[in-house]
Amino acid sequence: MAPRLELQALLETFADNVYFQPPTNIQLAYPCIIYERDFADTKFADDKPYTHTVRYMIVVIDQNPDSAILPQVAALPMCVFNRFYTAGNLNHNVFNMFF
């Protein structure tokens, strides 16, 4: 299975509504997790790519500021909390994760 699909399956264990780069015309159901590719880290050996790791930005969106999804995402390996903000009476918790 492709790594992104593995991440999708993992995130679906935390929330029913998981979206990868959702288009603007889709109606989101809350609580939800939105994730997208954010960055890639490439290590080189002998001037050739040795490893390539993709970083994803994961946003947990919930009306509840103490969402039960947050500690589950925060406990993932290589995942760090980035920031919090509110928009449209919804709480957005942003994480960065190499996967």
mmCIF file of N, CA, C and O in Angstrom, residues 45-99:
data_model
loop_
_atom_site.group_PDB
_atom_site.id
_atom_site.type_symbol
_atom_site.label_atom_id
_atom_site.label_comp_id
_atom_site.label_asym_id
_atom_site.label_seq_id
_atom_site.Cartn_x
_atom_site.Cartn_y
_atom_site.Cartn_z
ATOM 1 N N ALA A 45 23.535 10.601 -0.494
ATOM 2 C CA ALA A 45 24.784 9.863 -0.306
ATOM 3 C C ALA A 45 25.412 9.710 -1.685
ATOM 4 O O ALA A 45 24.739 9.296 -2.643
ATOM 5 N N ASP A 46 26.664 10.095 -1.802
ATOM 6 C CA ASP A 46 27.341 10.084 -3.100
ATOM 7 C C ASP A 46 26.562 10.874 -4.143
ATOM 8 O O ASP A 46 26.410 10.453 -5.297
ATOM 9 N N ASP A 47 26.019 12.007 -3.733
ATOM 10 C CA ASP A 47 25.263 12.915 -4.596
ATOM 11 C C ASP A 47 24.001 12.300 -5.192
ATOM 12 O O ASP A 47 23.463 12.790 -6.174
ATOM 13 N N LYS A 48 23.522 11.233 -4.606
ATOM 14 C CA LYS A 48 22.291 10.593 -5.064
ATOM 15 C C LYS A 48 21.307 10.543 -3.891
ATOM 16 O O LYS A 48 21.711 10.400 -2.752
ATOM 17 N N PRO A 49 20.016 10.649 -4.179
ATOM 18 C CA PRO A 49 19.036 10.557 -3.086
ATOM 19 C C PRO A 49 19.148 9.223 -2.358
ATOM 20 O O PRO A 49 19.168 8.164 -2.983
ATOM 21 N N TYR A 50 19.269 9.307 -1.053
ATOM 22 C CA TYR A 50 19.400 8.114 -0.219
ATOM 23 C C TYR A 50 18.077 7.789 0.451
ATOM 24 O O TYR A 50 17.609 6.667 0.421
ATOM 25 N N THR A 51 17.461 8.806 1.063
ATOM 26 C CA THR A 51 16.130 8.656 1.644
ATOM 27 C C THR A 51 15.290 9.871 1.269
ATOM 28 O O THR A 51 15.808 10.967 1.063
ATOM 29 N N HIS A 52 14.017 9.647 1.194
ATOM 30 C CA HIS A 52 13.067 10.714 0.876
ATOM 31 C C HIS A 52 11.852 10.518 1.780
ATOM 32 O O HIS A 52 11.163 9.505 1.678
ATOM 33 N N THR A 53 11.625 11.466 2.680
ATOM 34 C CA THR A 53 10.518 11.366 3.625
ATOM 35 C C THR A 53 9.585 12.556 3.437
ATOM 36 O O THR A 53 10.024 13.697 3.413
ATOM 37 N N VAL A 54 8.309 12.261 3.297
ATOM 38 C CA VAL A 54 7.307 13.296 3.070
ATOM 39 C C VAL A 54 6.731 13.753 4.405
ATOM 40 O O VAL A 54 6.452 12.941 5.282
ATOM 41 N N ARG A 55 6.576 15.071 4.539
ATOM 42 C CA ARG A 55 5.920 15.621 5.719
ATOM 43 C C ARG A 55 4.501 16.033 5.333
ATOM 44 O O ARG A 55 4.277 16.606 4.273
ATOM 45 N N TYR A 56 3.580 15.706 6.208
ATOM 46 C CA TYR A 56 2.180 16.062 6.002
ATOM 47 C C TYR A 56 1.748 17.075 7.045
ATOM 48 O O TYR A 56 2.180 17.002 8.202
ATOM 49 N N MET A 57 0.910 18.007 6.648
ATOM 50 C CA MET A 57 0.267 18.906 7.583
ATOM 51 C C MET A 57 -1.100 18.294 7.880
ATOM 52 O O MET A 57 -1.889 18.048 6.963
ATOM 53 N N ILE A 58 -1.348 18.032 9.143
ATOM 54 C CA ILE A 58 -2.590 17.406 9.587
ATOM 55 C C ILE A 58 -3.354 18.427 10.419
ATOM 56 O O ILE A 58 -2.814 18.969 11.394
ATOM 57 N N VAL A 59 -4.599 18.696 10.037
ATOM 58 C CA VAL A 59 -5.425 19.665 10.763
ATOM 59 C C VAL A 59 -6.627 18.933 11.340
ATOM 60 O O VAL A 59 -7.401 18.326 10.602
ATOM 61 N N VAL A 60 -6.751 18.976 12.651
ATOM 62 C CA VAL A 60 -7.904 18.407 13.343
ATOM 63 C C VAL A 60 -8.884 19.556 13.570
ATOM 64 O O VAL A 60 -8.551 20.544 14.218
ATOM 65 N N ILE A 61 -10.089 19.414 13.010
ATOM 66 C CA ILE A 61 -11.103 20.459 13.109
ATOM 67 C C ILE A 61 -12.291 19.905 13.897
ATOM 68 O O ILE A 61 -12.836 18.858 13.542
ATOM 69 N N ASP A 62 -12.650 20.615 14.956
ATOM 70 C CA ASP A 62 -13.742 20.156 15.825
ATOM 71 C C ASP A 62 -14.362 21.364 16.515
ATOM 72 O O ASP A 62 -13.678 22.351 16.782
ATOM 73 N N GLN A 63 -15.641 21.271 16.815
ATOM 74 C CA GLN A 63 -16.299 22.322 17.587
ATOM 75 C C GLN A 63 -15.836 22.290 19.040
ATOM 76 O O GLN A 63 -15.805 23.316 19.711
ATOM 77 N N ASN A 64 -15.455 21.116 19.500
ATOM 78 C CA ASN A 64 -14.992 20.931 20.874
ATOM 79 C C ASN A 64 -13.510 21.287 20.961
ATOM 80 O O ASN A 64 -12.678 20.643 20.314
ATOM 81 N N PRO A 65 -13.131 22.276 21.769
ATOM 82 C CA PRO A 65 -11.709 22.616 21.880
ATOM 83 C C PRO A 65 -10.877 21.519 22.542
ATOM 84 O O PRO A 65 -9.662 21.484 22.395
ATOM 85 N N ASP A 66 -11.529 20.605 23.261
ATOM 86 C CA ASP A 66 -10.838 19.494 23.913
ATOM 87 C C ASP A 66 -11.165 18.180 23.189
ATOM 88 O O ASP A 66 -11.454 17.164 23.825
ATOM 89 N N SER A 67 -11.089 18.203 21.895
ATOM 90 C CA SER A 67 -11.436 17.052 21.066
ATOM 91 C C SER A 67 -10.670 15.801 21.489
ATOM 92 O O SER A 67 -9.478 15.852 21.804
ATOM 93 N N ALA A 68 -11.352 14.673 21.469
ATOM 94 C CA ALA A 68 -10.713 13.395 21.804
ATOM 95 C C ALA A 68 -9.739 12.950 20.726
ATOM 96 O O ALA A 68 -8.910 12.067 20.952
ATOM 97 N N ILE A 69 -9.800 13.561 19.562
ATOM 98 C CA ILE A 69 -8.898 13.212 18.454
ATOM 99 C C ILE A 69 -7.487 13.744 18.707
ATOM 100 O O ILE A 69 -6.495 13.131 18.316
ATOM 101 N N LEU A 70 -7.397 14.876 19.377
ATOM 102 C CA LEU A 70 -6.098 15.553 19.565
ATOM 103 C C LEU A 70 -5.024 14.688 20.204
ATOM 104 O O LEU A 70 -3.914 14.599 19.672
ATOM 105 N N PRO A 71 -5.270 14.048 21.340
ATOM 106 C CA PRO A 71 -4.185 13.262 21.946
ATOM 107 C C PRO A 71 -3.779 12.063 21.096
ATOM 108 O O PRO A 71 -2.631 11.638 21.137
ATOM 109 N N GLN A 72 -4.710 11.554 20.295
ATOM 110 C CA GLN A 72 -4.369 10.418 19.435
ATOM 111 C C GLN A 72 -3.420 10.842 18.319
ATOM 112 O O GLN A 72 -2.442 10.153 18.030
ATOM 113 N N VAL A 73 -3.705 11.982 17.706
ATOM 114 C CA VAL A 73 -2.820 12.485 16.648
ATOM 115 C C VAL A 73 -1.484 12.910 17.242
ATOM 116 O O VAL A 73 -0.418 12.619 16.702
ATOM 117 N N ALA A 74 -1.520 13.586 18.390
ATOM 118 C CA ALA A 74 -0.286 14.061 19.025
ATOM 119 C C ALA A 74 0.646 12.923 19.422
ATOM 120 O O ALA A 74 1.859 13.106 19.504
ATOM 121 N N ALA A 75 0.100 11.733 19.654
ATOM 122 C CA ALA A 75 0.910 10.595 20.085
ATOM 123 C C ALA A 75 1.545 9.837 18.920
ATOM 124 O O ALA A 75 2.323 8.910 19.151
ATOM 125 N N LEU A 76 1.263 10.238 17.690
ATOM 126 C CA LEU A 76 1.841 9.539 16.539
ATOM 127 C C LEU A 76 3.353 9.789 16.455
ATOM 128 O O LEU A 76 3.821 10.890 16.778
ATOM 129 N N PRO A 77 4.113 8.806 15.997
ATOM 130 C CA PRO A 77 5.564 9.003 15.841
ATOM 131 C C PRO A 77 5.862 10.099 14.818
ATOM 132 O O PRO A 77 5.154 10.216 13.816
ATOM 133 N N MET A 78 6.870 10.883 15.072
ATOM 134 C CA MET A 78 7.337 11.940 14.173
ATOM 135 C C MET A 78 6.278 13.033 13.948
ATOM 136 O O MET A 78 6.272 13.697 12.919
ATOM 137 N N CYS A 79 5.387 13.215 14.914
ATOM 138 C CA CYS A 79 4.318 14.200 14.804
ATOM 139 C C CYS A 79 4.525 15.273 15.867
ATOM 140 O O CYS A 79 4.734 14.958 17.036
ATOM 141 N N VAL A 80 4.473 16.534 15.442
ATOM 142 C CA VAL A 80 4.626 17.650 16.378
ATOM 143 C C VAL A 80 3.495 18.654 16.180
ATOM 144 O O VAL A 80 3.033 18.875 15.063
ATOM 145 N N PHE A 81 3.051 19.228 17.283
ATOM 146 C CA PHE A 81 2.024 20.266 17.233
ATOM 147 C C PHE A 81 2.641 21.531 16.663
ATOM 148 O O PHE A 81 3.740 21.933 17.050
ATOM 149 N N ASN A 82 1.920 22.190 15.742
ATOM 150 C CA ASN A 82 2.432 23.393 15.102
ATOM 151 C C ASN A 82 1.733 24.646 15.613
ATOM 152 O O ASN A 82 2.385 25.587 16.043
ATOM 153 N N ARG A 83 0.391 24.659 15.554
ATOM 154 C CA ARG A 83 -0.332 25.861 15.983
ATOM 155 C C ARG A 83 -1.814 25.551 16.179
ATOM 156 O O ARG A 83 -2.300 24.515 15.748
ATOM 157 N N PHE A 84 -2.497 26.502 16.791
ATOM 158 C CA PHE A 84 -3.936 26.422 17.015
ATOM 159 C C PHE A 84 -4.564 27.719 16.526
ATOM 160 O O PHE A 84 -3.996 28.798 16.687
ATOM 161 N N TYR A 85 -5.733 27.617 15.912
ATOM 162 C CA TYR A 85 -6.491 28.812 15.566
ATOM 163 C C TYR A 85 -7.970 28.462 15.461
ATOM 164 O O TYR A 85 -8.332 27.292 15.360
ATOM 165 N N THR A 86 -8.814 29.482 15.544
ATOM 166 C CA THR A 86 -10.251 29.281 15.378
ATOM 167 C C THR A 86 -10.696 29.998 14.111
ATOM 168 O O THR A 86 -10.179 31.067 13.763
ATOM 169 N N ALA A 87 -11.664 29.405 13.435
ATOM 170 C CA ALA A 87 -12.262 30.006 12.241
ATOM 171 C C ALA A 87 -13.669 29.442 12.105
ATOM 172 O O ALA A 87 -13.867 28.225 12.199
ATOM 173 N N GLY A 88 -14.634 30.311 11.904
ATOM 174 C CA GLY A 88 -16.006 29.869 11.743
ATOM 175 C C GLY A 88 -16.543 29.095 12.922
ATOM 176 O O GLY A 88 -17.259 28.115 12.742
ATOM 177 N N ASN A 89 -16.182 29.504 14.134
ATOM 178 C CA ASN A 89 -16.594 28.823 15.368
ATOM 179 C C ASN A 89 -16.108 27.376 15.438
ATOM 180 O O ASN A 89 -16.706 26.547 16.120
ATOM 181 N N LEU A 90 -15.050 27.073 14.726
ATOM 182 C CA LEU A 90 -14.431 25.742 14.769
ATOM 183 C C LEU A 90 -12.989 25.877 15.239
ATOM 184 O O LEU A 90 -12.293 26.835 14.901
ATOM 185 N N ASN A 91 -12.543 24.897 15.999
ATOM 186 C CA ASN A 91 -11.171 24.868 16.513
ATOM 187 C C ASN A 91 -10.304 24.066 15.555
ATOM 188 O O ASN A 91 -10.643 22.939 15.191
ATOM 189 N N HIS A 92 -9.182 24.663 15.162
ATOM 190 C CA HIS A 92 -8.253 24.026 14.238
ATOM 191 C C HIS A 92 -6.929 23.782 14.971
ATOM 192 O O HIS A 92 -6.314 24.747 15.452
ATOM 193 N N ASN A 93 -6.519 22.547 15.058
ATOM 194 C CA ASN A 93 -5.230 22.170 15.645
ATOM 195 C C ASN A 93 -4.367 21.608 14.535
ATOM 196 O O ASN A 93 -4.735 20.617 13.897
ATOM 197 N N VAL A 94 -3.226 22.239 14.298
ATOM 198 C CA VAL A 94 -2.369 21.899 13.174
ATOM 199 C C VAL A 94 -1.147 21.134 13.675
ATOM 200 O O VAL A 94 -0.464 21.574 14.611
ATOM 201 N N PHE A 95 -0.895 20.001 13.048
ATOM 202 C CA PHE A 95 0.262 19.168 13.358
ATOM 203 C C PHE A 95 1.089 18.976 12.099
ATOM 204 O O PHE A 95 0.551 19.013 10.989
ATOM 205 N N ASN A 96 2.389 18.753 12.261
ATOM 206 C CA ASN A 96 3.270 18.360 11.164
ATOM 207 C C ASN A 96 3.794 16.973 11.474
ATOM 208 O O ASN A 96 4.207 16.702 12.614
ATOM 209 N N MET A 97 3.775 16.112 10.456
ATOM 210 C CA MET A 97 4.186 14.729 10.688
ATOM 211 C C MET A 97 4.931 14.186 9.482
ATOM 212 O O MET A 97 4.445 14.249 8.349
ATOM 213 N N PHE A 98 6.121 13.646 9.720
ATOM 214 C CA PHE A 98 6.835 12.918 8.676
ATOM 215 C C PHE A 98 6.313 11.500 8.662
ATOM 216 O O PHE A 98 6.175 10.852 9.695
ATOM 217 N N PHE A 99 5.993 11.006 7.463
ATOM 218 C CA PHE A 99 5.433 9.664 7.352
ATOM 219 C C PHE A 99 5.966 9.005 6.104
ATOM 220 O O PHE A 99 5.945 9.529 5.036
#
